[in-house]
Coordinates of C-alpha atoms in Angstrom, one line a residue:
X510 CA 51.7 -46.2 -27.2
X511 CA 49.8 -47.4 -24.0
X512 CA 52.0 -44.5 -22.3
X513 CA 51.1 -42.2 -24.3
X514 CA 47.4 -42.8 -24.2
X515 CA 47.1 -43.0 -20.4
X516 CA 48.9 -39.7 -20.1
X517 CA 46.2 -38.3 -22.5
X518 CA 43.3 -39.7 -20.1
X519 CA 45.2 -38.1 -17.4
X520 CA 45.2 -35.0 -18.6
X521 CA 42.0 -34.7 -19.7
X522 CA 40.8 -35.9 -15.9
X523 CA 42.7 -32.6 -14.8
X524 CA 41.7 -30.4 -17.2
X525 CA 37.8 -31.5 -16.3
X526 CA 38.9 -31.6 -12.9
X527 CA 40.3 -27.6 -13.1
X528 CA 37.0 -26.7 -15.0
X529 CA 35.1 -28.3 -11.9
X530 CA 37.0 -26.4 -9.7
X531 CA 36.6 -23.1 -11.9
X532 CA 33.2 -23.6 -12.1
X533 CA 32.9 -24.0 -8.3
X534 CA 35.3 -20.9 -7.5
X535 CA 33.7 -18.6 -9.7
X536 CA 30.1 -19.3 -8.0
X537 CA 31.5 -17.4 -5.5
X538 CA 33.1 -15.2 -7.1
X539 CA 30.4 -14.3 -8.9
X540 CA 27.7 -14.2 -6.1
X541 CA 29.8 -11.5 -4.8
X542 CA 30.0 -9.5 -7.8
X543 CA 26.8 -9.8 -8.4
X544 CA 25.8 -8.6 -4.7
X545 CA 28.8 -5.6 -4.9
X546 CA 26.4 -4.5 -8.3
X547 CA 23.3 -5.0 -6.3
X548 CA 24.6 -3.0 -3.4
X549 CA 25.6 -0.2 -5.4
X550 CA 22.2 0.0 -7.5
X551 CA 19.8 0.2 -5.1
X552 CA 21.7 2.9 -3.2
X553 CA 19.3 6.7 -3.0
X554 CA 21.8 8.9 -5.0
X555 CA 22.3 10.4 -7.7
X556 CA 23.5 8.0 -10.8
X557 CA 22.0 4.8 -9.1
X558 CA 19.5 2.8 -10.8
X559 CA 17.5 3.5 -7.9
X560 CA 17.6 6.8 -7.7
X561 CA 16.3 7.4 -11.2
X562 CA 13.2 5.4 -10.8
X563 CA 13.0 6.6 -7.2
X564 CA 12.9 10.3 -7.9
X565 CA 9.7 9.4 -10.9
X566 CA 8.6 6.1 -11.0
X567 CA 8.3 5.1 -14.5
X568 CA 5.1 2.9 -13.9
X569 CA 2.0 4.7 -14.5
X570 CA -0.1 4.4 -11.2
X571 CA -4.2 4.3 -11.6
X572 CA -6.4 4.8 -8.2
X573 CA -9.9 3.3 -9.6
X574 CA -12.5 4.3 -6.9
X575 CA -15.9 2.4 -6.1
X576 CA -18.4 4.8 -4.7
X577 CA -21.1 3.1 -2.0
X578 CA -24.4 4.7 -3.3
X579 CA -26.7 4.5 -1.0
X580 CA -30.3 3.1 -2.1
X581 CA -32.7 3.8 1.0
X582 CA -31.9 7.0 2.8
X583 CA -35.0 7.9 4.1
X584 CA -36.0 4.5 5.6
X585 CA -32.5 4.7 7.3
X586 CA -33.1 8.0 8.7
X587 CA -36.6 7.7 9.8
X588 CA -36.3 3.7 11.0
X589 CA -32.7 3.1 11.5
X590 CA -33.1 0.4 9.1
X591 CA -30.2 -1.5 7.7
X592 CA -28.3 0.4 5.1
X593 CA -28.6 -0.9 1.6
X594 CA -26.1 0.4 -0.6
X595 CA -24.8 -0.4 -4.7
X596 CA -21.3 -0.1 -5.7
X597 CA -20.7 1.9 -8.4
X598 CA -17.6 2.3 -10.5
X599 CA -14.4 2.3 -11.2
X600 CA -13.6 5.9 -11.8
X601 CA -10.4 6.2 -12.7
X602 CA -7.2 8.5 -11.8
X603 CA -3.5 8.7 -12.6
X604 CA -2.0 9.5 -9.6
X605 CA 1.9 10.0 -8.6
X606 CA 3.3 11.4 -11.7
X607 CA 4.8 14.2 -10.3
X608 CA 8.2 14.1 -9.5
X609 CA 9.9 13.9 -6.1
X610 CA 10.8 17.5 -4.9
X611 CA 13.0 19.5 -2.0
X612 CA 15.2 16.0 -2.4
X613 CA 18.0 17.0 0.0
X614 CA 20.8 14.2 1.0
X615 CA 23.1 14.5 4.5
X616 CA 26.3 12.7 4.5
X617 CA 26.8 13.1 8.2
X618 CA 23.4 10.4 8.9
X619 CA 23.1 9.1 5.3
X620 CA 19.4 9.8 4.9
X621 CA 17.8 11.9 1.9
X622 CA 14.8 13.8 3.0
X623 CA 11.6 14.7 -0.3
X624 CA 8.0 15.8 -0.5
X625 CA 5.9 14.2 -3.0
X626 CA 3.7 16.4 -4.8
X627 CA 0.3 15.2 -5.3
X628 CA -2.2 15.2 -8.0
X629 CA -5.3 13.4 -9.8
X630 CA -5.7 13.5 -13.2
X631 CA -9.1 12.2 -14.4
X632 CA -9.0 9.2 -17.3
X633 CA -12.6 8.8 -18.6
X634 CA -11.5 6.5 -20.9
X635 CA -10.7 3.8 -17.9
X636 CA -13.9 4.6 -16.0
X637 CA -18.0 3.9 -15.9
X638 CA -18.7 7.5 -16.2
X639 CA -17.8 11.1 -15.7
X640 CA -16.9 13.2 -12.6
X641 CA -20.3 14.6 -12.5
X642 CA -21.9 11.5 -11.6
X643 CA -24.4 12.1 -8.8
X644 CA -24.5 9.9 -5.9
X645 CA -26.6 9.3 -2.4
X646 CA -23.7 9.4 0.6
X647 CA -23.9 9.6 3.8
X648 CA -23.7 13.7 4.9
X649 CA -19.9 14.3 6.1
X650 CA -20.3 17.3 8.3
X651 CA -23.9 16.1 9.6
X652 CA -22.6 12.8 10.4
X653 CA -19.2 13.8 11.9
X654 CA -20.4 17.3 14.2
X655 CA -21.8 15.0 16.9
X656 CA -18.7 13.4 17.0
X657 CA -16.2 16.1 17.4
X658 CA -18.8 18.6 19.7
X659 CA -20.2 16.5 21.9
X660 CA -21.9 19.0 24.3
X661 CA -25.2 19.5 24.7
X662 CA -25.6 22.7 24.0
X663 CA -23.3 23.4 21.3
X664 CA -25.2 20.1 19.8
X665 CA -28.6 22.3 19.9
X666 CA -27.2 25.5 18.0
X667 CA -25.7 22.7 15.2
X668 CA -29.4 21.6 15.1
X669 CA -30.7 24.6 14.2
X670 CA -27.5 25.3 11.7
X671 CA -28.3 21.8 10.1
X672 CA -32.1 22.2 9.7
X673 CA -31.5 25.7 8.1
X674 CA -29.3 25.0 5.7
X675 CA -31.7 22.0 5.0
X676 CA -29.3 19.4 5.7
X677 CA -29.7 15.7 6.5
X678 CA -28.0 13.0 7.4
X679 CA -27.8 11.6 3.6
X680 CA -26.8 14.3 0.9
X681 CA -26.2 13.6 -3.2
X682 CA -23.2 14.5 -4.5
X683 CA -21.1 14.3 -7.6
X684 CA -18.0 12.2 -8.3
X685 CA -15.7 15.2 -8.2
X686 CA -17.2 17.0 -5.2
X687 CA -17.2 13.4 -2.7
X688 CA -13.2 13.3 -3.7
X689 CA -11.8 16.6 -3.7
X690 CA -14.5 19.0 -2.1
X691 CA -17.2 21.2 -1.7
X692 CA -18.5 23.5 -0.1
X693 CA -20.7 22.4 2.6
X694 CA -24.2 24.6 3.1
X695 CA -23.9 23.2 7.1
X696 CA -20.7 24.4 8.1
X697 CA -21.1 27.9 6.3
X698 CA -23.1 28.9 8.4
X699 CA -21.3 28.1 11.5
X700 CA -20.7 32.1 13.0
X701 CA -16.9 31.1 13.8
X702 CA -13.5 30.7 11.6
X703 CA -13.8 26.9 10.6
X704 CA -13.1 25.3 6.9
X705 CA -16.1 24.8 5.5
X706 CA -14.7 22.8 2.5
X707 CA -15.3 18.8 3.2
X708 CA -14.4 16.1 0.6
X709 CA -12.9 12.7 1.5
X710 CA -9.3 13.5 0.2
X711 CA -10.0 17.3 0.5
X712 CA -7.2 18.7 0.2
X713 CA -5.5 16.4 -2.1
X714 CA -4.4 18.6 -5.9
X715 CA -1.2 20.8 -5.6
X716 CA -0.7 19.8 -2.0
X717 CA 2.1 17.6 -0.9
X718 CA 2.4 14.6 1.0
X719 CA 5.9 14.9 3.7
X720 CA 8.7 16.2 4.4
X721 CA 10.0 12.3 4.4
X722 CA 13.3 11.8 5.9
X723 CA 14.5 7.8 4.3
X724 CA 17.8 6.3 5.0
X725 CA 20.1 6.3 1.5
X726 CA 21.6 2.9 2.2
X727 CA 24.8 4.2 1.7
X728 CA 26.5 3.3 5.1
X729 CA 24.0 0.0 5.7
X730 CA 22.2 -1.1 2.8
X731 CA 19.4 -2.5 5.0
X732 CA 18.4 0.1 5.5
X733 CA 17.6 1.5 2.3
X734 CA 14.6 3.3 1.1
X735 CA 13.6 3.3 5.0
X736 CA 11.7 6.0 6.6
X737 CA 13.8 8.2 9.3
X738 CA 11.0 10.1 9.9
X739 CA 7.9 11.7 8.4
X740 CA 6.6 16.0 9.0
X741 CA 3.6 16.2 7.1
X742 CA 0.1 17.3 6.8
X743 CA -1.3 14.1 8.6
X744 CA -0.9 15.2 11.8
X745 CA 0.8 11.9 14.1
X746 CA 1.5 13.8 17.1
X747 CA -2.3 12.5 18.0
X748 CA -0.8 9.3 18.5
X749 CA 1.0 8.1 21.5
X750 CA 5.0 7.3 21.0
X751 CA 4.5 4.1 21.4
X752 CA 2.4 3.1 18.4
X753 CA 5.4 3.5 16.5
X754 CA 3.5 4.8 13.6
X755 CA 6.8 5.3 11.4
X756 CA 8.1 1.7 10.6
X757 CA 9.4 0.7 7.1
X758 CA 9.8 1.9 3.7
X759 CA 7.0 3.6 1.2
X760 CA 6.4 0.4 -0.8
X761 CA 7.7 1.3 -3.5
X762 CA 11.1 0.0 -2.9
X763 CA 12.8 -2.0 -0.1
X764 CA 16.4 -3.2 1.2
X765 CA 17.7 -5.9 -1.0
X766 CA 18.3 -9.6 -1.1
X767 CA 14.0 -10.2 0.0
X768 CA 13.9 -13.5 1.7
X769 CA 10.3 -15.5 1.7
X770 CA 10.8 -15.2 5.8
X771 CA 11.0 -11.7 5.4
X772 CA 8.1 -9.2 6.9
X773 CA 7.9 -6.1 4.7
X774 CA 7.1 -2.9 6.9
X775 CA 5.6 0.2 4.6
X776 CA 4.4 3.2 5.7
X777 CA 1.0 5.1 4.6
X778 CA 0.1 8.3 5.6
X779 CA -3.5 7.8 3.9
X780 CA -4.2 5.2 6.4
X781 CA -1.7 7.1 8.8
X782 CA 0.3 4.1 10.2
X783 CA 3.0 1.6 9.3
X784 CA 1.6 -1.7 8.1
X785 CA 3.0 -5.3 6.9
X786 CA 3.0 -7.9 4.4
X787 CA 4.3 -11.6 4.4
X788 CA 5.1 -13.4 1.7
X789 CA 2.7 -15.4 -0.5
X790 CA 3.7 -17.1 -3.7
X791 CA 6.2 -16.8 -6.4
X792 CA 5.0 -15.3 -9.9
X793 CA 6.3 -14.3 -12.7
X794 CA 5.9 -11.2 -13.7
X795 CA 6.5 -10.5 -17.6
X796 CA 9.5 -13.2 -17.3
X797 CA 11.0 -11.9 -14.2
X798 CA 10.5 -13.9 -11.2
X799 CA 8.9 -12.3 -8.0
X800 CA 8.0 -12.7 -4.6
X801 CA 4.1 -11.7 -4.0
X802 CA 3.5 -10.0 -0.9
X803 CA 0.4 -10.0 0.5
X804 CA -1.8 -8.0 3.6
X805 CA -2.5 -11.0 5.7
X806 CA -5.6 -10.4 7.9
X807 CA -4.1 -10.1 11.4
X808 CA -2.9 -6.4 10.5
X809 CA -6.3 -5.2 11.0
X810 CA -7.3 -7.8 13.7
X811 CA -8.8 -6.8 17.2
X812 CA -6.2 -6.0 20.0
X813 CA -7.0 -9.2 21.4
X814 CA -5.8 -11.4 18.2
X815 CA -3.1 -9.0 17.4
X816 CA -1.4 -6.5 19.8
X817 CA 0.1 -3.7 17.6
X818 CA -3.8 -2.3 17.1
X819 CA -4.0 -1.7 20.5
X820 CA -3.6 1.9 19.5
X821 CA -6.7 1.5 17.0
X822 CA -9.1 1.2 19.8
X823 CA -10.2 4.4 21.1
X824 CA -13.2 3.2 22.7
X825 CA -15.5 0.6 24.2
X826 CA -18.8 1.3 22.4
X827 CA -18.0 0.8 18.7
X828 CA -15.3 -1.7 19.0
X829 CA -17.5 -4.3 21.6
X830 CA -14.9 -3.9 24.2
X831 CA -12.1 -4.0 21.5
X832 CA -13.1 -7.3 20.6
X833 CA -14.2 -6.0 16.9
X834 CA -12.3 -6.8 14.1
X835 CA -11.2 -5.4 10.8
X836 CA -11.9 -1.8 11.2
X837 CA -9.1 0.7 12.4
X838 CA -9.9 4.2 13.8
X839 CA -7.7 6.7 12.2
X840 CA -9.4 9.8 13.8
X841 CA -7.0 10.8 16.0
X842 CA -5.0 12.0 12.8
X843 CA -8.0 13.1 11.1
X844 CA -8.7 16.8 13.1
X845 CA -10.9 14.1 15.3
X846 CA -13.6 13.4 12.5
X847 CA -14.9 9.9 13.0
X848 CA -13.0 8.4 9.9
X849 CA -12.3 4.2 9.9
X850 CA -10.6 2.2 7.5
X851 CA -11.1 -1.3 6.4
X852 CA -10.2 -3.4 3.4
X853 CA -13.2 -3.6 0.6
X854 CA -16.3 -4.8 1.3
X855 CA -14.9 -5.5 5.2
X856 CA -13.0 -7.9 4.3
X857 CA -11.6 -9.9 6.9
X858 CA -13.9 -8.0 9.3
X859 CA -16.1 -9.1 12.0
X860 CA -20.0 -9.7 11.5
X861 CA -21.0 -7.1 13.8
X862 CA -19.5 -4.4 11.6
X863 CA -20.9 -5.4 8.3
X864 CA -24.4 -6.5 9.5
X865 CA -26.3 -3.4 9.1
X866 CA -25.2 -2.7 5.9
X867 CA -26.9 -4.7 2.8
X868 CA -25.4 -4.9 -0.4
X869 CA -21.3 -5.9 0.8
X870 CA -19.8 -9.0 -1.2
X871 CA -16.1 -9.3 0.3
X872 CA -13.6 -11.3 -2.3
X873 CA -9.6 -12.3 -1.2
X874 CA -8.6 -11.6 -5.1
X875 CA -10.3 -9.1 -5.8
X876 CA -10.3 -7.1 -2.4
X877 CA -6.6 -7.8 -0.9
X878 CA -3.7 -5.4 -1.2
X879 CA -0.3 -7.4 -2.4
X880 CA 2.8 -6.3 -3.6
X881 CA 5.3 -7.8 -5.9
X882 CA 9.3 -8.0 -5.4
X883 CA 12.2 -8.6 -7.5
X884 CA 13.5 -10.3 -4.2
X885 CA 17.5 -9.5 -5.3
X886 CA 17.0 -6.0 -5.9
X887 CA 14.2 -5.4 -3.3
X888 CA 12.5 -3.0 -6.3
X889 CA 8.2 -3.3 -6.2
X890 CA 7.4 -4.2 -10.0
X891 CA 3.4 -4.5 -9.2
X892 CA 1.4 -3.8 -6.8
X893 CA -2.5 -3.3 -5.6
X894 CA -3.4 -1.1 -2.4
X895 CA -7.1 -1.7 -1.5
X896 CA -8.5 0.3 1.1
X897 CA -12.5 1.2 2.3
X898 CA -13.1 4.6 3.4
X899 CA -15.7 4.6 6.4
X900 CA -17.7 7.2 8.7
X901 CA -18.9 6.3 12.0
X902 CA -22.5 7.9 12.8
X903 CA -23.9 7.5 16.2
X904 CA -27.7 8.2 17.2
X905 CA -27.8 12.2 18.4
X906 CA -30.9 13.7 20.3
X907 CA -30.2 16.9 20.0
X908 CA -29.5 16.4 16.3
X909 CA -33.2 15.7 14.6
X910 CA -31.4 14.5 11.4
X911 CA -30.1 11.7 13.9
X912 CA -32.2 11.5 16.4
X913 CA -34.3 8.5 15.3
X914 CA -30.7 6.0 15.0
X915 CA -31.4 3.4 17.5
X916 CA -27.5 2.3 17.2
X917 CA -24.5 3.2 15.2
X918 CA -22.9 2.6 11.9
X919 CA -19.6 2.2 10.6
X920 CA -21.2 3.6 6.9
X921 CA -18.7 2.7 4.0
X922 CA -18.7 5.9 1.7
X923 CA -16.3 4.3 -1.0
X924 CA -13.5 1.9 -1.5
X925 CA -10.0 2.7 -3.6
X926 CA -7.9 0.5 -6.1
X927 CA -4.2 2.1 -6.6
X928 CA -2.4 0.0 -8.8
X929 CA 1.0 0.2 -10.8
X930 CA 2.9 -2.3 -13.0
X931 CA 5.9 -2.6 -14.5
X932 CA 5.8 -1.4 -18.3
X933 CA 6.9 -3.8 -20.8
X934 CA 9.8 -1.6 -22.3
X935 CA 11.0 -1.5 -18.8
X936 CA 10.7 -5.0 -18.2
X937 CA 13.1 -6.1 -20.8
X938 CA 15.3 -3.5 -19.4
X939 CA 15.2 -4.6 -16.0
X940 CA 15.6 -8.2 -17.3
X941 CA 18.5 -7.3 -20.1
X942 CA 20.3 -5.2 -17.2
X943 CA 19.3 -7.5 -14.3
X944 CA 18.0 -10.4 -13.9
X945 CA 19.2 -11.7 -17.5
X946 CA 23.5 -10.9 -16.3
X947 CA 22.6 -12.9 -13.2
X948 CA 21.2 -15.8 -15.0
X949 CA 23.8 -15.5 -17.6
X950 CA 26.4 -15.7 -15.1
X951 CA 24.7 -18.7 -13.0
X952 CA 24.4 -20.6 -16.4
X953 CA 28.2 -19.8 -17.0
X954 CA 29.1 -21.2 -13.8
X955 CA 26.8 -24.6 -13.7
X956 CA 28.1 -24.8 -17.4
X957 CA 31.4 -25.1 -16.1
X958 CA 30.9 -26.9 -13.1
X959 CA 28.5 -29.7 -15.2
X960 CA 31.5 -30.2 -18.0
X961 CA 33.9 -30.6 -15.6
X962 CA 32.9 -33.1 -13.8
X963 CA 31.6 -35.2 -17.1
X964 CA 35.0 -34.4 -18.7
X965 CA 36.7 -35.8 -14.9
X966 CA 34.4 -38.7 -14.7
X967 CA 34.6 -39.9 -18.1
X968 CA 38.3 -39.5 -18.8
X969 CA 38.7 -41.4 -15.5
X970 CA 36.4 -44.1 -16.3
X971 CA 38.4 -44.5 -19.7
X972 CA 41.6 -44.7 -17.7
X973 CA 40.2 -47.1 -15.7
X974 CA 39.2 -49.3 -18.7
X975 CA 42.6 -48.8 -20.5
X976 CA 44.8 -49.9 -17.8
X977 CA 42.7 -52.4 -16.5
X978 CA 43.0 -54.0 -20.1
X979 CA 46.9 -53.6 -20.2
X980 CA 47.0 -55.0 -17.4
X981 CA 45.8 -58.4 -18.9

């Protein structure tokens, strides 16, 4: 009898014993089928995962503006006072729903190459007003022809251009016009071929932003999602070879397997450079856990703080010897017009660049751009860009409309919101098809592993008893 039950404590040991060791092989096991899925999802062709929700994202993106109205323009352009300006907004847009088109894949490098139509689609129903709103902003053309013609005399005919189409250096215009264009009175009547259409995203409707050139993943997945190279209508031949302006993927997706250690490269041609973000915090994000991303502050530091902007410094003036902060000159790709970009309200910028300018509240939450990653699949579930749009103007004698500036400013016309999350129907997809296998599985194996070594423990421990009580 005592034979028989210390032969049945035996075999239980081994049978917990085996399940242990199941438990511990099929971790493994299924790490690596869960990677071989992985690597095969996020892969840029057709059938993928990836390539369904890479070819039209199935989040609907907004970009909410905030227009800088401007509430003293004549004491500005008569004293060179500080410029006092109200927020207004949001006005909101649905932007990239238009799908991918040209998308052509080459097996000999293992890139796919797309343009990505844009458009703007107006939703009142998400915004303060209506696209006729009128508001006071500084004058484009006015402000930006003493910065591309600088000589003299060329500087007197614009005079006499500017006074007769009764132009000044602050103009009011409507929602619509600011964005997308109008015609400007100024430049019509300039007696060569130039465009005469200004808007701050002008030409932005039925245009399209590339030919991008990513890497598929399929020979390295990597290198997925990453841009090869970019031909489009921001010209970045201005800048030298050595910015390196093409770094990283377009946000919306990146290599898989995200570590927290990991610096995520993106590239933006409305800001026309490559950027970063580092990680944050975890979040969960409709039951799926994610890795926020967030824009730390160095990326638009000064040369001095943070190399890599070097190329954002174009001159000694402005910048205080380069020793300015949170401001980067993106002319050089913008047909030389004087255009800077910041992060709302110049956050994170230096006081010299927001001090003559009344009416800025910078805020981390609500003003910093982050970006959300299901860090297995590398896939963007949420994200917030926030930029500033900003015109330098600089005092002109020859120019009465700015003749009477007694130094320059870095004059924040609006600042942009684009946003996109996750739906919730695709949420519980993503979390059925994704994230909920991979917890399945890692409670499968734990399960195993934890009963096995109960069932080894305990079996031995009543082995231990039994014989040691025979033994008496």
């Amino acid at each position: 009898m005592g034979c028989d039950r210390n032969c049945g404590l035996i075999a239980g040991a081994v049978i917990g014993a085996v399940l242990a060791v199941f438990g511990g092989i099929l971790m493994p096991v299924g790490d690596m089928l869960i990677g071989k899925t992985i690597k095969r999802e996020v892969v840029l062709e057709e059938g993928t995962t990836a390539f369904k929700n890479w070819v039209k994202t199935g989040t609907t993106v907004y970009r909410q503006f905030w227009i800088f109205d401007v509430q003293n323009p004549d004491d500005v352009a008569k004293n060179s006072s500080k410029i006092k300006v109200k927020q207004r907004g949001p006005y909101t847009y649905r932007v990239r729903y238009l799908a991918k088109e040209n998308i052509t894949q080459d097996p000999e490098d293992h890139t796919v190459s797309f343009v990505q139509p844009n458009g703007a689609i107006f939703e009142p129903s998400l915004s303060v007003g209506t696209e006729d709103d009128n508001f006071t902003v500084l004058n484009l053309a006015v402000a930006a022809a003493p910065h591309i013609y600088q000589n003299s005399f060329v500087q007197v005919v614009l005079n006499s251009l500017i006074k007769k189409s009764k132009s000044s250096m602050f103009q009011t215009r409507s929602l619509k016009e600011l964005l997308w264009g109008y015609k400007d009175p100024f430049l019509s009547l300039v007696p060569y071929p130039i465009s005469t259409t200004v808007g701050v995203f002008y030409p932005y409707n039925d245009t399209v932003d590339g030919v991008y050139k990513v890497f598929n993943g399929k020979d390295n997945i990597s290198k997925v999602a990453i841009i090869e190279s970019y031909k489009g209508k921001r010209n970045l031949s201005y800048w030298p070879s050595y910015c390196d302006m093409i770094n990283g993927t377009d946000a919306a997706s990146f290599p898989p397997f995200v570590e927290k250690s990991r610096t995520l490269r993106f590239f933006s041609s409305d800001i026309c450079r490559s950027i970063y973000a580092v990680f944050g915090s975890e979040i969960d994000l409709k039951g799926i856990p994610v890795y926020r991303f967030v824009l730390p502050a160095n990326a638009f530091a000064s040369p001095l703080q943070n190399p890599d902007n070097h190329c954002f410094c174009t001159e000694k003036v402005i910048s205080n010897n380069c020793t300015s902060y949170g401001v980067l000159d993106i002319g050089k790709c913008k047909e030389g017009k004087p255009v800077y970009i910041s992060l709302p309200h110049f956050l994170h910028a230096s006081p010299d660049v927001s001090e003559p300018i009344e009416g800025l509240h910078p805020n981390e939450d609500e003003h910093r751009t982050y970006l959300d990653v299901e860090p297995i699949t590398g896939f963007t579930l949420q994200f917030a860009k926030r930029l500033q749009v900003n015109i330098l103007v600089k005092p002109a004698r020859k120019i009465e409309a700015l003749k009477n500036l007694k130094r320059p400013y870095i004059v924040p016309i609006l600042w942009l919101n684009e946003t996109g999350t996750i739906g919730d129907e695709k949420a519980e997809m993503f979390k059925t098809q994704v994230t909920g296998k991979i917890k399945l599985l890692g409670m499968v194996e734990m399960a195993l592993l934890g009963i096995g070594v109960v069932m080894f423990v305990a079996f031995m421990i009543s082995y231990c008893a039994c014989k040691s009580k025979n033994g008496k």
